Structure formats: C-alpha cells, structure tokens
C-alpha cells in the first residue's frame, strides 16, 4: 500500500524573518464566564479556549464587524458634555 503522506525534508528550511511581525504576545484578564463560553465553543473541535479566542478575534477583525457595546465614544461623550453645559445641566465637579 502506498504512503499517502509525502515526506518533506525541512533540513534546509530558512526561518521566516517576518514571523515576529505576524503576531504579538499579549496578556489580559478575562472573566470566568467568557472563558467558559470559549471552552464550550472549542470543545466540539478539541480546541482550547485560547485558540478559540484567537480565531474568533481574527474573524471579527477580518470581517470589519463593530459590536455595539452600549458605551459612548470619546467624541460622543464630549458632544454630550458640551450639550449639557450649554443647557446648564452639567453637575458641578468637586
């Protein structure tokens, strides 16, 4: 029977000089509920939460999707502040 996997000789392979530019290692805290969510997503695929988070973020960034987080942008906050100041409804800062 013929071997389905072709043998490749990597002894002359050159390291990718752009590897460091392709990704960066970051550290952030994540709540247990979110971790459990991604563990559940990865379970059917046999993938850990970290891999699922990485793939999910890559997909979101690649699609251009912007989630409505229910918070005002810096510009919106500044406009609201100016509007409240103009109406005299801005509380005094202590």
Tab-separated table of N, CA and C in Angstrom:
chain	number	residue	atom	x	y	z
A	1	UNK	N	0.841	-1.180	0.000
A	1	UNK	CA	0.000	0.000	0.000
A	1	UNK	C	0.888	1.246	0.000
A	2	UNK	N	0.511	2.222	-0.773
A	2	UNK	CA	1.300	3.436	-0.941
A	2	UNK	C	1.062	4.407	0.220
A	3	UNK	N	2.127	5.058	0.694
A	3	UNK	CA	2.035	6.031	1.778
A	3	UNK	C	1.355	7.302	1.259
A	4	UNK	N	0.280	7.719	1.927
A	4	UNK	CA	-0.474	8.890	1.488
A	4	UNK	C	0.226	10.199	1.844
A	5	UNK	N	1.095	10.173	2.818
A	5	UNK	CA	1.760	11.389	3.268
A	5	UNK	C	3.126	11.521	2.613
A	6	UNK	N	3.314	12.605	1.887
A	6	UNK	CA	4.583	12.858	1.228
A	6	UNK	C	5.597	13.318	2.271
A	7	UNK	N	6.772	12.762	2.238
A	7	UNK	CA	7.839	13.144	3.159
A	7	UNK	C	8.502	14.417	2.643
A	8	UNK	N	8.642	15.405	3.527
A	8	UNK	CA	9.253	16.673	3.161
A	8	UNK	C	10.511	16.862	3.988
A	9	UNK	N	11.581	17.256	3.340
A	9	UNK	CA	12.860	17.488	4.017
A	9	UNK	C	12.957	18.963	4.416
A	10	UNK	N	12.891	19.233	5.728
A	10	UNK	CA	12.971	20.601	6.230
A	10	UNK	C	14.378	20.962	6.702
A	11	UNK	N	15.356	20.126	6.417
A	11	UNK	CA	16.710	20.368	6.928
A	11	UNK	C	17.335	21.639	6.356
A	12	UNK	N	16.879	22.085	5.198
A	12	UNK	CA	17.422	23.303	4.590
A	12	UNK	C	16.445	24.478	4.698
A	13	UNK	N	15.436	24.349	5.523
A	13	UNK	CA	14.440	25.411	5.672
A	13	UNK	C	15.058	26.637	6.337
A	14	UNK	N	14.592	27.793	5.919
A	14	UNK	CA	15.070	29.061	6.472
A	14	UNK	C	13.961	29.635	7.353
A	15	UNK	N	14.293	30.105	8.556
A	15	UNK	CA	13.269	30.697	9.419
A	15	UNK	C	12.628	31.919	8.752
A	16	UNK	N	11.351	32.104	8.994
A	16	UNK	CA	10.619	33.234	8.435
A	16	UNK	C	11.078	34.523	9.119
A	17	UNK	N	11.696	35.451	8.382
A	17	UNK	CA	12.177	36.687	9.008
A	17	UNK	C	11.044	37.617	9.430
A	18	UNK	N	9.836	37.366	8.954
A	18	UNK	CA	8.697	38.219	9.278
A	18	UNK	C	7.830	37.650	10.392
A	19	UNK	N	8.243	36.537	10.982
A	19	UNK	CA	7.414	35.873	11.988
A	19	UNK	C	7.012	36.817	13.110
A	20	UNK	N	7.947	37.590	13.631
A	20	UNK	CA	7.648	38.493	14.740
A	20	UNK	C	6.631	39.551	14.342
A	21	UNK	N	6.575	39.887	13.054
A	21	UNK	CA	5.634	40.894	12.585
A	21	UNK	C	4.240	40.314	12.364
A	22	UNK	N	4.129	38.998	12.321
A	22	UNK	CA	2.846	38.363	12.045
A	22	UNK	C	1.957	38.279	13.273
A	23	UNK	N	2.564	38.286	14.442
A	23	UNK	CA	1.776	38.182	15.665
A	23	UNK	C	2.535	38.811	16.820
A	24	UNK	N	1.798	39.078	17.880
A	24	UNK	CA	2.396	39.631	19.092
A	24	UNK	C	1.769	38.936	20.287
A	25	UNK	N	2.555	38.717	21.290
A	25	UNK	CA	2.046	38.088	22.503
A	25	UNK	C	1.533	39.176	23.434
A	26	UNK	N	0.277	39.020	23.875
A	26	UNK	CA	-0.295	39.967	24.826
A	26	UNK	C	-0.891	39.190	25.992
A	27	UNK	N	-1.073	39.877	27.089
A	27	UNK	CA	-1.673	39.274	28.274
A	27	UNK	C	-2.821	40.165	28.722
A	28	UNK	N	-3.969	39.561	28.997
A	28	UNK	CA	-5.090	40.319	29.543
A	28	UNK	C	-5.931	39.409	30.414
A	29	UNK	N	-6.675	40.023	31.313
A	29	UNK	CA	-7.530	39.275	32.221
A	29	UNK	C	-8.889	39.061	31.554
A	30	UNK	N	-9.465	37.894	31.798
A	30	UNK	CA	-10.751	37.553	31.209
A	30	UNK	C	-11.610	36.909	32.281
A	31	UNK	N	-12.867	37.313	32.347
A	31	UNK	CA	-13.753	36.772	33.380
A	31	UNK	C	-14.054	35.292	33.120
A	32	UNK	N	-14.405	34.575	34.182
A	32	UNK	CA	-14.633	33.129	34.092
A	32	UNK	C	-15.768	32.777	33.131
A	33	UNK	N	-16.787	33.601	33.094
A	33	UNK	CA	-17.921	33.327	32.210
A	33	UNK	C	-17.476	33.317	30.740
A	34	UNK	N	-16.639	34.284	30.377
A	34	UNK	CA	-16.140	34.345	28.997
A	34	UNK	C	-15.233	33.162	28.686
A	35	UNK	N	-14.395	32.787	29.637
A	35	UNK	CA	-13.508	31.636	29.444
A	35	UNK	C	-14.335	30.374	29.230
A	36	UNK	N	-15.356	30.188	30.055
A	36	UNK	CA	-16.227	29.014	29.918
A	36	UNK	C	-16.942	29.014	28.571
A	37	UNK	N	-17.338	30.194	28.113
A	37	UNK	CA	-18.002	30.318	26.817
A	37	UNK	C	-17.091	29.804	25.699
A	38	UNK	N	-15.836	30.270	25.686
A	38	UNK	CA	-14.910	29.862	24.633
A	38	UNK	C	-14.464	28.418	24.795
A	39	UNK	N	-14.403	27.922	26.023
A	39	UNK	CA	-14.124	26.496	26.224
A	39	UNK	C	-15.234	25.663	25.607
A	40	UNK	N	-16.478	26.107	25.799
A	40	UNK	CA	-17.618	25.412	25.214
A	40	UNK	C	-17.601	25.447	23.694
A	41	UNK	N	-17.203	26.588	23.133
A	41	UNK	CA	-17.108	26.688	21.672
A	41	UNK	C	-16.047	25.740	21.117
A	42	UNK	N	-14.944	25.606	21.841
A	42	UNK	CA	-13.836	24.788	21.359
A	42	UNK	C	-13.990	23.305	21.598
A	43	UNK	N	-14.829	22.927	22.558
A	43	UNK	CA	-14.968	21.517	22.945
A	43	UNK	C	-15.274	20.594	21.761
A	44	UNK	N	-16.248	20.916	20.896
A	44	UNK	CA	-16.542	20.011	19.780
A	44	UNK	C	-15.373	19.838	18.800
A	45	UNK	N	-14.462	20.804	18.790
A	45	UNK	CA	-13.329	20.760	17.872
A	45	UNK	C	-12.056	20.262	18.540
A	46	UNK	N	-12.120	20.048	19.848
A	46	UNK	CA	-10.939	19.631	20.581
A	46	UNK	C	-9.917	20.749	20.722
A	47	UNK	N	-10.397	21.992	20.733
A	47	UNK	CA	-9.508	23.148	20.821
A	47	UNK	C	-9.685	23.860	22.157
A	48	UNK	N	-8.595	24.375	22.722
A	48	UNK	CA	-8.690	25.105	23.982
A	48	UNK	C	-9.289	26.499	23.775
A	49	UNK	N	-9.721	27.098	24.870
A	49	UNK	CA	-10.335	28.422	24.819
A	49	UNK	C	-9.417	29.438	24.151
A	50	UNK	N	-8.121	29.370	24.439
A	50	UNK	CA	-7.173	30.336	23.882
A	50	UNK	C	-7.185	30.307	22.353
A	51	UNK	N	-7.219	29.127	21.764
A	51	UNK	CA	-7.264	29.027	20.305
A	51	UNK	C	-8.581	29.570	19.762
A	52	UNK	N	-9.681	29.281	20.452
A	52	UNK	CA	-10.986	29.766	20.005
A	52	UNK	C	-11.048	31.289	20.075
A	53	UNK	N	-10.504	31.866	21.131
A	53	UNK	CA	-10.483	33.327	21.264
A	53	UNK	C	-9.669	33.933	20.128
A	54	UNK	N	-8.513	33.359	19.857
A	54	UNK	CA	-7.642	33.861	18.789
A	54	UNK	C	-8.361	33.801	17.437
A	55	UNK	N	-9.007	32.676	17.136
A	55	UNK	CA	-9.702	32.536	15.857
A	55	UNK	C	-10.906	33.465	15.778
A	56	UNK	N	-11.626	33.598	16.891
A	56	UNK	CA	-12.799	34.463	16.933
A	56	UNK	C	-12.391	35.915	16.680
A	57	UNK	N	-11.341	36.372	17.360
A	57	UNK	CA	-10.881	37.745	17.175
A	57	UNK	C	-10.373	37.977	15.754
A	58	UNK	N	-9.661	37.008	15.198
A	58	UNK	CA	-9.168	37.133	13.822
A	58	UNK	C	-10.348	37.254	12.856
A	59	UNK	N	-11.393	36.452	13.085
A	59	UNK	CA	-12.578	36.503	12.231
A	59	UNK	C	-13.267	37.861	12.344
A	60	UNK	N	-13.431	38.341	13.576
A	60	UNK	CA	-14.100	39.628	13.791
A	60	UNK	C	-13.304	40.766	13.152
A	61	UNK	N	-11.994	40.763	13.344
A	61	UNK	CA	-11.151	41.816	12.776
A	61	UNK	C	-11.164	41.760	11.249
A	62	UNK	N	-11.168	40.565	10.696
A	62	UNK	CA	-11.160	40.411	9.247
A	62	UNK	C	-12.466	40.798	8.590
A	63	UNK	N	-13.568	40.667	9.319
A	63	UNK	CA	-14.878	40.980	8.750
A	63	UNK	C	-15.217	42.458	8.872
A	64	UNK	N	-14.485	43.184	9.719
A	64	UNK	CA	-14.773	44.605	9.925
A	64	UNK	C	-15.952	44.846	10.842
A	65	UNK	N	-16.449	43.803	11.483
A	65	UNK	CA	-17.596	43.920	12.384
A	65	UNK	C	-17.255	44.805	13.578
A	66	UNK	N	-18.177	45.691	13.935
A	66	UNK	CA	-18.008	46.537	15.117
A	66	UNK	C	-19.209	46.303	16.025
A	67	UNK	N	-18.951	45.743	17.182
A	67	UNK	CA	-20.023	45.438	18.123
A	67	UNK	C	-20.532	46.710	18.782
A	68	UNK	N	-21.832	46.762	19.021
A	68	UNK	CA	-22.410	47.858	19.784
A	68	UNK	C	-22.271	47.489	21.253
A	69	UNK	N	-21.319	48.102	21.919
A	69	UNK	CA	-21.030	47.766	23.310
A	69	UNK	C	-21.884	48.546	24.297
A	70	UNK	N	-22.710	49.443	23.787
A	70	UNK	CA	-23.585	50.207	24.668
A	70	UNK	C	-22.862	51.300	25.444
A	71	UNK	N	-21.702	51.728	24.955
A	71	UNK	CA	-20.977	52.819	25.606
A	71	UNK	C	-20.719	53.917	24.584
A	72	UNK	N	-20.592	55.137	25.075
A	72	UNK	CA	-20.355	56.273	24.196
A	72	UNK	C	-18.882	56.348	23.802
A	73	UNK	N	-18.647	56.770	22.570
A	73	UNK	CA	-17.276	57.009	22.131
A	73	UNK	C	-16.774	58.293	22.787
A	74	UNK	N	-15.483	58.535	22.708
A	74	UNK	CA	-14.919	59.769	23.264
A	74	UNK	C	-15.577	60.993	22.635
A	75	UNK	N	-15.776	60.966	21.328
A	75	UNK	CA	-16.407	62.084	20.625
A	75	UNK	C	-17.841	62.282	21.108
A	76	UNK	N	-18.589	61.195	21.263
A	76	UNK	CA	-19.973	61.297	21.737
A	76	UNK	C	-20.035	61.844	23.158
A	77	UNK	N	-19.093	61.430	24.007
A	77	UNK	CA	-19.066	61.944	25.383
A	77	UNK	C	-18.772	63.438	25.413
A	78	UNK	N	-17.842	63.879	24.583
A	78	UNK	CA	-17.503	65.305	24.525
A	78	UNK	C	-18.695	66.119	24.035
A	79	UNK	N	-19.391	65.615	23.008
A	79	UNK	CA	-20.577	66.305	22.493
A	79	UNK	C	-21.675	66.367	23.550
A	80	UNK	N	-21.870	65.283	24.301
A	80	UNK	CA	-22.868	65.263	25.362
A	80	UNK	C	-22.511	66.266	26.453
A	81	UNK	N	-21.238	66.314	26.813
A	81	UNK	CA	-20.778	67.249	27.842
A	81	UNK	C	-21.039	68.693	27.411
A	82	UNK	N	-20.711	69.020	26.153
A	82	UNK	CA	-20.946	70.373	25.640
A	82	UNK	C	-22.431	70.706	25.645
A	83	UNK	N	-23.247	69.750	25.260
A	83	UNK	CA	-24.693	69.952	25.227
A	83	UNK	C	-25.241	70.203	26.629
A	84	UNK	N	-24.796	69.403	27.595
A	84	UNK	CA	-25.258	69.576	28.975
A	84	UNK	C	-24.762	70.889	29.567
A	85	UNK	N	-23.533	71.288	29.226
A	85	UNK	CA	-23.006	72.573	29.694
A	85	UNK	C	-23.842	73.716	29.141
A	86	UNK	N	-24.203	73.630	27.855
A	86	UNK	CA	-24.996	74.681	27.217
A	86	UNK	C	-26.378	74.800	27.848
A	87	UNK	N	-26.922	73.689	28.309
A	87	UNK	CA	-28.245	73.684	28.936
A	87	UNK	C	-28.170	73.947	30.435
A	88	UNK	N	-26.954	74.046	30.966
A	88	UNK	CA	-26.789	74.265	32.403
A	88	UNK	C	-27.150	73.048	33.232
A	89	UNK	N	-27.092	71.871	32.649
A	89	UNK	CA	-27.482	70.640	33.342
A	89	UNK	C	-26.291	69.782	33.764
A	90	UNK	N	-25.091	70.288	33.537
A	90	UNK	CA	-23.907	69.515	33.901
A	90	UNK	C	-23.667	69.650	35.395
A	91	UNK	N	-23.575	68.544	36.128
A	91	UNK	CA	-23.339	68.637	37.577
A	91	UNK	C	-21.978	69.263	37.862
A	92	UNK	N	-21.908	69.976	38.971
A	92	UNK	CA	-20.653	70.601	39.373
A	92	UNK	C	-19.650	69.547	39.777
A	93	UNK	N	-18.403	69.737	39.327
A	93	UNK	CA	-17.338	68.808	39.711
A	93	UNK	C	-16.773	69.242	41.046
A	94	UNK	N	-16.501	68.289	41.923
A	94	UNK	CA	-15.966	68.605	43.245
A	94	UNK	C	-14.476	68.524	43.272
